Short mmCIF file of C-alpha atoms in Angstrom, two decimals:
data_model
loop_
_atom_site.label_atom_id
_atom_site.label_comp_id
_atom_site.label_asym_id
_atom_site.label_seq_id
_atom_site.Cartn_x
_atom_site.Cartn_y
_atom_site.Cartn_z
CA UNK A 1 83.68 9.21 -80.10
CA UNK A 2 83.77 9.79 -83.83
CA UNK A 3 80.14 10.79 -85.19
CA UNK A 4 78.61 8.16 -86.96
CA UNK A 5 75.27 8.39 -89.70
CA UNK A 6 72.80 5.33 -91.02
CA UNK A 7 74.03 6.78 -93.67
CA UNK A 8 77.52 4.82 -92.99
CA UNK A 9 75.39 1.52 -93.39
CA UNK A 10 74.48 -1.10 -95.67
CA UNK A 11 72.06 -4.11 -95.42
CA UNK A 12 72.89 -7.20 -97.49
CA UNK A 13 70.27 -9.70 -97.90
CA UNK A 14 69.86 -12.67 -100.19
CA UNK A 15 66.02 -13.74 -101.10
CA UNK A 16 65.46 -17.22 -102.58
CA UNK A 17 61.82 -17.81 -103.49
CA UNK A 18 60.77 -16.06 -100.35
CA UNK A 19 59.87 -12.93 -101.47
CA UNK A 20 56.80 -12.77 -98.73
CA UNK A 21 59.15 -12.87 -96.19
CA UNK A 22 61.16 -10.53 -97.76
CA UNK A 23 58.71 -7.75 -98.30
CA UNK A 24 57.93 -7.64 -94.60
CA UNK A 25 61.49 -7.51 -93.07
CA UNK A 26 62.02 -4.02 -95.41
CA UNK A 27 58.45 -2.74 -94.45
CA UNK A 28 59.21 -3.63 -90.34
CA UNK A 29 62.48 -1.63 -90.77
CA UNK A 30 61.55 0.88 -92.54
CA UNK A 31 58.42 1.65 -90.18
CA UNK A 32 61.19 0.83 -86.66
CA UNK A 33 63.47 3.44 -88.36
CA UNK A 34 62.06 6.09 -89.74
CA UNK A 35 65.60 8.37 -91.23
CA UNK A 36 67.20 5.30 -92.20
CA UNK A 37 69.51 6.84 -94.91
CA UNK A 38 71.32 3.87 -95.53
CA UNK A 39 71.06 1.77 -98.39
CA UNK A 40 69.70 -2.13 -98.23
CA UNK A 41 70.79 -4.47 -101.17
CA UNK A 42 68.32 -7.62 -101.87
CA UNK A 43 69.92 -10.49 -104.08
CA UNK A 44 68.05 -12.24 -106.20
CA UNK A 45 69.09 -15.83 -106.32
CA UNK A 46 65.66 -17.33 -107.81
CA UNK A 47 65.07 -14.33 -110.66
CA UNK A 48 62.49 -13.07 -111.65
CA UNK A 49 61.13 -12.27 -108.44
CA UNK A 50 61.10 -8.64 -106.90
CA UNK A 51 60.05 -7.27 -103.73
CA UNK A 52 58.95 -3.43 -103.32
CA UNK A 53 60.76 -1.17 -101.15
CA UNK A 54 58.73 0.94 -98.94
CA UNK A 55 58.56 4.68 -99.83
CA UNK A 56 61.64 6.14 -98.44
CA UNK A 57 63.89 3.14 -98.33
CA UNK A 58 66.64 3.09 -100.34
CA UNK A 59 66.97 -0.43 -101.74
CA UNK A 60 67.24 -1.99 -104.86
CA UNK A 61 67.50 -5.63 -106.18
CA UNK A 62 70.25 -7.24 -107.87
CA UNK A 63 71.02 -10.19 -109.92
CA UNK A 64 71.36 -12.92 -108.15
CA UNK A 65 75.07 -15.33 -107.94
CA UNK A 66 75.30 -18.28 -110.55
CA UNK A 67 73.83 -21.42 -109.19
CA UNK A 68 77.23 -23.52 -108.44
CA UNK A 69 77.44 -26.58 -109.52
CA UNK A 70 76.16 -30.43 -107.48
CA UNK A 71 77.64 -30.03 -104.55
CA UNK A 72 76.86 -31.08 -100.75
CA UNK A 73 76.94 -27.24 -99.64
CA UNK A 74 74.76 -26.36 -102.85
CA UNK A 75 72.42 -24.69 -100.97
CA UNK A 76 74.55 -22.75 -98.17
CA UNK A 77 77.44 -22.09 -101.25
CA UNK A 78 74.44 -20.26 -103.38
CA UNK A 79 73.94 -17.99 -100.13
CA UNK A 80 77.34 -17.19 -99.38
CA UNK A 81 78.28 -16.21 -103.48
CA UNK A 82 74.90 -13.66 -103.62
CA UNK A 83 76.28 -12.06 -100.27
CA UNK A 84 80.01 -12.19 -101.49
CA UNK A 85 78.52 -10.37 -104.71
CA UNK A 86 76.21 -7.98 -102.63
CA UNK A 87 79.33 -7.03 -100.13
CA UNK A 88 81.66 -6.39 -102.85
CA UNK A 89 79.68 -3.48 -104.44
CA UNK A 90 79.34 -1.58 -100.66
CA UNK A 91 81.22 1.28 -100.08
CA UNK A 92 80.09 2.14 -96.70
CA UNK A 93 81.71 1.56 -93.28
CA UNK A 94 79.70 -0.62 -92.08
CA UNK A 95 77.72 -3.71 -93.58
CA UNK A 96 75.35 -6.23 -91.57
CA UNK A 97 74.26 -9.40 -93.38
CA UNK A 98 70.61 -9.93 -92.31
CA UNK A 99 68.81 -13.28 -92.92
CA UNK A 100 65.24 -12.32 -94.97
CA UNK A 101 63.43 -13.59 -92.46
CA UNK A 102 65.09 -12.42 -88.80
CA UNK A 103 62.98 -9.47 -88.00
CA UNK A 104 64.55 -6.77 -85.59
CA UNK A 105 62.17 -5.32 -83.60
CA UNK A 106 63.57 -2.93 -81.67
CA UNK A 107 62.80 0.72 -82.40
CA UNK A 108 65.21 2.82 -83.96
CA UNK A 109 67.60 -0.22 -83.37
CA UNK A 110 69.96 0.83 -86.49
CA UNK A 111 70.99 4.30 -85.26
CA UNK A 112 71.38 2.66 -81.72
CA UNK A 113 73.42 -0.38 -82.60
CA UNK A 114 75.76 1.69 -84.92
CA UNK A 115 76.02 4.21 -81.71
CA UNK A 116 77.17 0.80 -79.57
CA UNK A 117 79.44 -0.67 -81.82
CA UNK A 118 81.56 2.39 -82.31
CA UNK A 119 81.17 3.36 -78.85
CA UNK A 120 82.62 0.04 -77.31
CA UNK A 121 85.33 -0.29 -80.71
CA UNK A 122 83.58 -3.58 -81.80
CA UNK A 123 84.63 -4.97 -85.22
CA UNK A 124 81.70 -8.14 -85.94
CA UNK A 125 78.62 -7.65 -83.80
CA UNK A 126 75.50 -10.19 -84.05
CA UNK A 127 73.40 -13.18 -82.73
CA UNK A 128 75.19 -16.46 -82.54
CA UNK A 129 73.78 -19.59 -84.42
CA UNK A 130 70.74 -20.87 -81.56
CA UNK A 131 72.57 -23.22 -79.11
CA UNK A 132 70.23 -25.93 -80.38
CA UNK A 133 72.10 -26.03 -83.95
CA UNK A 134 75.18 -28.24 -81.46
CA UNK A 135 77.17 -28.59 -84.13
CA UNK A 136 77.87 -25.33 -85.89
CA UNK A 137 80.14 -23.18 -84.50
CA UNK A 138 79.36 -21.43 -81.32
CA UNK A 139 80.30 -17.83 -79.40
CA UNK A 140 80.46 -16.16 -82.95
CA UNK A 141 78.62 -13.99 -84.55
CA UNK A 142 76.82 -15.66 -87.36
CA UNK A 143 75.71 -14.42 -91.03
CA UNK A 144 71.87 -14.89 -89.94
CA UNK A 145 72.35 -11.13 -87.92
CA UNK A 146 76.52 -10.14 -88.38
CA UNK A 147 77.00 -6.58 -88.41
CA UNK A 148 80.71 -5.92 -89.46
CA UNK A 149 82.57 -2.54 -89.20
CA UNK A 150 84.55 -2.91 -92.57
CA UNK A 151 87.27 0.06 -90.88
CA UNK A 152 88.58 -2.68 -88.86
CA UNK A 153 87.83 -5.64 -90.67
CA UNK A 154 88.70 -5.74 -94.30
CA UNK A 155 86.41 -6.82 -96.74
CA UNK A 156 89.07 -8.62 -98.32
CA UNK A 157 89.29 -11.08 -94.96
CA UNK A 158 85.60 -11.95 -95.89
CA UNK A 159 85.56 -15.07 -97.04
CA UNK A 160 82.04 -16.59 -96.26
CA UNK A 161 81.48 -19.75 -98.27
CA UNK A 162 81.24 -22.75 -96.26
CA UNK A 163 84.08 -25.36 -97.11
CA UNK A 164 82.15 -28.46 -95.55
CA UNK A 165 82.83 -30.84 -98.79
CA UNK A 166 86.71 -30.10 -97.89
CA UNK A 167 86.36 -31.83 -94.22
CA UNK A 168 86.58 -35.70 -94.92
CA UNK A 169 86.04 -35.94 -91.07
CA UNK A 170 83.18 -34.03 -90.28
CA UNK A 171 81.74 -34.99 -93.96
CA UNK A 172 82.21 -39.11 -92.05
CA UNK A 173 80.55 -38.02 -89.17
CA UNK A 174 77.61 -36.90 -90.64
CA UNK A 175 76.64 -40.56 -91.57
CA UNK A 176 75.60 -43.45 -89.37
CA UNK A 177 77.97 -45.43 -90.89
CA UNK A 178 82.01 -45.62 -89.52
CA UNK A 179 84.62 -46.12 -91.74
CA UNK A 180 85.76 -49.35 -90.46
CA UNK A 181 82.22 -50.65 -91.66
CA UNK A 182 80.37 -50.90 -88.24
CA UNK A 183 78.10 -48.48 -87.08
CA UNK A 184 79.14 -44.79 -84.90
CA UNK A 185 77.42 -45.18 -81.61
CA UNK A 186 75.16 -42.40 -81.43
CA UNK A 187 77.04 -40.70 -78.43
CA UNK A 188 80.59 -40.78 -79.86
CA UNK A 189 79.02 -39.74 -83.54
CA UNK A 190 77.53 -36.85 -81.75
CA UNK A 191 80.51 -35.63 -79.54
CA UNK A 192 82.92 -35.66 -82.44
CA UNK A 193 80.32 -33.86 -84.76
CA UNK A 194 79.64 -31.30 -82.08
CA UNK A 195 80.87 -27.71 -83.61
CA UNK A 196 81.99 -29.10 -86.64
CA UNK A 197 80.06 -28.30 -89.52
CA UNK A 198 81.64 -25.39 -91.44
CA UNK A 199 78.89 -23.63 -92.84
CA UNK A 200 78.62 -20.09 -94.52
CA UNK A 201 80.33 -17.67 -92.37
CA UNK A 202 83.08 -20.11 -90.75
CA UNK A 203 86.07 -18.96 -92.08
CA UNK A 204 85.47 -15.47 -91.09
CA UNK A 205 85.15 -17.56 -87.64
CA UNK A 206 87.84 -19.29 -87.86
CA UNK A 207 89.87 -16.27 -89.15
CA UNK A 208 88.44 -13.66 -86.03
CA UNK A 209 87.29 -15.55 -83.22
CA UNK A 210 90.56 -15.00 -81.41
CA UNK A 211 92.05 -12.00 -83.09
CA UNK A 212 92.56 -9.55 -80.32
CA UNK A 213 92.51 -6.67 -82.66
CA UNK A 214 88.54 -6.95 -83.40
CA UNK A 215 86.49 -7.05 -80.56
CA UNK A 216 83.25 -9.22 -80.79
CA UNK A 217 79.64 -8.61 -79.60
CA UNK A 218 76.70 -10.64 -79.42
CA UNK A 219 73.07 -11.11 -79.00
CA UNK A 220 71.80 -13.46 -75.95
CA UNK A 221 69.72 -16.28 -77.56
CA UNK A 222 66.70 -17.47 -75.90
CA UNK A 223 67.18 -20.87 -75.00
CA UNK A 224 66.13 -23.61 -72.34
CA UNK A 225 68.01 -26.17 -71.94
CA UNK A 226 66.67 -29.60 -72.22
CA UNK A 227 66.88 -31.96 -69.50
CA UNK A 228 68.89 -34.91 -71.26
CA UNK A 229 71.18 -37.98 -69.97
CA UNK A 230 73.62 -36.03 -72.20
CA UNK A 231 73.40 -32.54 -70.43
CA UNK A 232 73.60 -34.53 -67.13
CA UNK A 233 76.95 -35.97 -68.01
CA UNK A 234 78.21 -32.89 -69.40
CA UNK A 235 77.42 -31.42 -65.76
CA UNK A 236 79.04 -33.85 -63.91
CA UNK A 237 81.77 -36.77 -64.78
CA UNK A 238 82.00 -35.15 -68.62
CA UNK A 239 82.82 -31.46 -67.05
CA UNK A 240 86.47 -31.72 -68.52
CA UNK A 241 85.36 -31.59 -72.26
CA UNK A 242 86.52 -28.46 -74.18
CA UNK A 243 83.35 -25.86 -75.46
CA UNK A 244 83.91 -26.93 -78.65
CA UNK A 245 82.57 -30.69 -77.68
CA UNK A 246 79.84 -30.07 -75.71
CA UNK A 247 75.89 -30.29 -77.22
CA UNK A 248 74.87 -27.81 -74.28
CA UNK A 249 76.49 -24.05 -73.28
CA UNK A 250 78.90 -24.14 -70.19
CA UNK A 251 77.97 -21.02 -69.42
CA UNK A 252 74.50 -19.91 -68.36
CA UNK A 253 75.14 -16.01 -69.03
CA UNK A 254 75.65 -16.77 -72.90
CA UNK A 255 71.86 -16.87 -72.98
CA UNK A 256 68.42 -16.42 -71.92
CA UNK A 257 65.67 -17.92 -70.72
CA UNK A 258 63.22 -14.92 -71.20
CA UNK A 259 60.66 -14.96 -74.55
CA UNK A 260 59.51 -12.26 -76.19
CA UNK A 261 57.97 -15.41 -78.85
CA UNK A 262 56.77 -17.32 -75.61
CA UNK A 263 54.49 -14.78 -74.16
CA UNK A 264 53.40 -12.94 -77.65
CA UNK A 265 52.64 -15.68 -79.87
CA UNK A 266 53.52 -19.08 -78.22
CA UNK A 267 52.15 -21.15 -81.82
CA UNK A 268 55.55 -19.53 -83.60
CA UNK A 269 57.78 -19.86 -80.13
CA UNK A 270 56.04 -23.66 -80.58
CA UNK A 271 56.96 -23.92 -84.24
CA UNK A 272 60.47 -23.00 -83.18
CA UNK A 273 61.30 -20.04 -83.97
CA UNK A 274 64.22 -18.02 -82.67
CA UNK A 275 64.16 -15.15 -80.08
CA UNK A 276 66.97 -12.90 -79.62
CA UNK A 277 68.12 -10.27 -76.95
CA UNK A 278 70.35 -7.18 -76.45
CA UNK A 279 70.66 -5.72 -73.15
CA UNK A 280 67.89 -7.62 -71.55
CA UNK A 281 64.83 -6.57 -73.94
CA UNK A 282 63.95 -8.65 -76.76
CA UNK A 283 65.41 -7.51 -79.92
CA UNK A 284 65.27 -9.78 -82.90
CA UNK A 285 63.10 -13.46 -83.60
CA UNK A 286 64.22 -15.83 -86.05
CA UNK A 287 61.74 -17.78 -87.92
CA UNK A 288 64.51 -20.15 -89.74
CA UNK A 289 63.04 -23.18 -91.37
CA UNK A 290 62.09 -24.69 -88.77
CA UNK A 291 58.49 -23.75 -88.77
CA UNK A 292 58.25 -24.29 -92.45
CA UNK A 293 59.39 -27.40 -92.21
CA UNK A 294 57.15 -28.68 -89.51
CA UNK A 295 54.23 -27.88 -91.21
CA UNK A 296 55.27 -29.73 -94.28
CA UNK A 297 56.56 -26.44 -96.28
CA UNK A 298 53.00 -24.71 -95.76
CA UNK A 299 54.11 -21.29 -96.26
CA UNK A 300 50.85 -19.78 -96.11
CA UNK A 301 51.14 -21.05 -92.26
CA UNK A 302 53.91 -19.10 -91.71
CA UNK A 303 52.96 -16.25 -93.39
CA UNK A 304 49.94 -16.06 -90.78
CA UNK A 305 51.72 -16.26 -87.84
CA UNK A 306 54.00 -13.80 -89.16
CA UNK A 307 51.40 -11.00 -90.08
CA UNK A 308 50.21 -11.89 -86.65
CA UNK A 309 53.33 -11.07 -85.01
CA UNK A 310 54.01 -8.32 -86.86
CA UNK A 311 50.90 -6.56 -86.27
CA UNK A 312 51.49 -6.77 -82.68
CA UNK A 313 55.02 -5.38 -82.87
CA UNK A 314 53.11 -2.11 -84.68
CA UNK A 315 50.86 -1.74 -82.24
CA UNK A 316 53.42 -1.42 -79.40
#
């Protein structure tokens, strides 16, 4: 096995507005990996803000990517163009896209996962979109947590704006209304919508999900899956449909119904935030938007339940 550094690693993250949530994700690594000699690159998409690097991190901001112009994907196309502009000035082996706020929490997890993915020959490593999110693509790495190992997949191949405006059909799906006029019943609208949505990150999906060459890994979500009429169905007289229609997983192994969230601080696993796993112990949570959004945008909610969390994780 060929010897491999933190050195050989770069972190891109994009910050919009956050910059609490921000600040915390470089202080957690930096304390979970003391030696990190790697470098961690923080774009700027709502300047002038600026978060300060812990001592002994090596991280700098940079200018955020143009706002683009009215679009549908405004938001998600923003995101994609600071990471594009972040990933083209790397020059190390490896680079993982991290999500400001998905906190690993795994000790010494950098050294460790680099060790893994060169030790098994895996090209994109990282935790899939949540299985509740139906209808983005599934068994794929996303950018939220996608580590990438640039010596076997090109950074040229990286193309990770989302091209959602560009699919008439899923674009028609998304509203109540068919074309015809009449209305989409609910079930149909939801079945053809199911995996559809190409968000940031789905061409290099598209492009790797069944290239031999790179191997894929993945975290194991935390997930319990809800007892519907439409799960039912999709268990019994709908068990032909294809993965790529179904609201639910087919297969149970593709996650978890452990919690590190659940059994820590059940007000965030209640707010819905995201726990991931790797290898059976929890390794990552998610807070998404979720949680902000429930409370009405009331960051200073958030931020609570994250210092709470956080402290915890510290004191383990």
């Amino acid at each position: 096995m060929s010897e491999v550094s933190t050195a050989d690693l770069t972190i891109i993250s994009v910050v919009f507005r956050d910059t609490f949530f921000m600040q915390q994700n470089l202080e957690l690594t930096s304390r979970l990996n003391p030696g990190f000699a790697g470098k961690w690159l923080v774009v700027d998409n709502s300047p002038p803000l600026a978060v300060h690097p812990p001592p002994g991190l090596d991280a700098r901001m940079i200018e955020g990517a143009r706002p683009p112009q009215k679009t549908g994907d405004r938001g998600s196309l923003h995101h994609a163009l600071g990471l594009e502009k972040a990933l083209a000035m790397t020059g190390t082996r490896f680079v993982l896209l991290l999500d400001h706020d998905l906190y690993v929490v795994r000790r010494n997890w950098i050294a460790e996962l680099l060790e893994h993915v060169v030790r098994e020959g895996i090209g994109i490593f990282g935790a899939t979109w949540h299985p509740r999110w139906f209808y983005q693509y599934a068994g794929f790495p996303s950018v939220h947590f996608m580590l990438i190992d640039l010596a076997k997949v090109p950074k040229a191949t990286l193309d990770l704006k989302p091209t959602s405006d560009s699919d008439w059909w899923g674009l028609t799906l998304r509203k109540k209304k068919a074309p015809w006029g009449g209305r989409w019943p609910d079930w149909l609208r939801d079945t053809l919508r199911a995996h559809r949505l190409r968000d940031t990150g789905w061409q290099v999906y598209r492009r790797y999900r069944r290239q031999a060459s790179v191997k894929i890994g993945m975290l194991t979500p935390h997930y319990v899956p809800p007892d519907t009429r439409r799960r039912r169905a999709e268990r019994t007289f709908l068990f032909f449909l294809p993965d790529t229609w179904r609201h639910y997983p087919r297969r149970a192994d593709s996650y978890t119904q452990d919690s590190l969230l659940k059994t820590m601080l059940p007000e965030a696993y209640d707010d819905g935030w995201e726990d991931f796993f790797w290898r059976g112990e929890p390794f990552a949570v998610h807070l998404r938007r979720v949680g902000r959004r429930m409370r009405k945008a009331n960051h200073s909610a958030d931020e609570d339940l994250l210092k709470s969390f956080l402290a915890r994780i510290s004191a383990d």
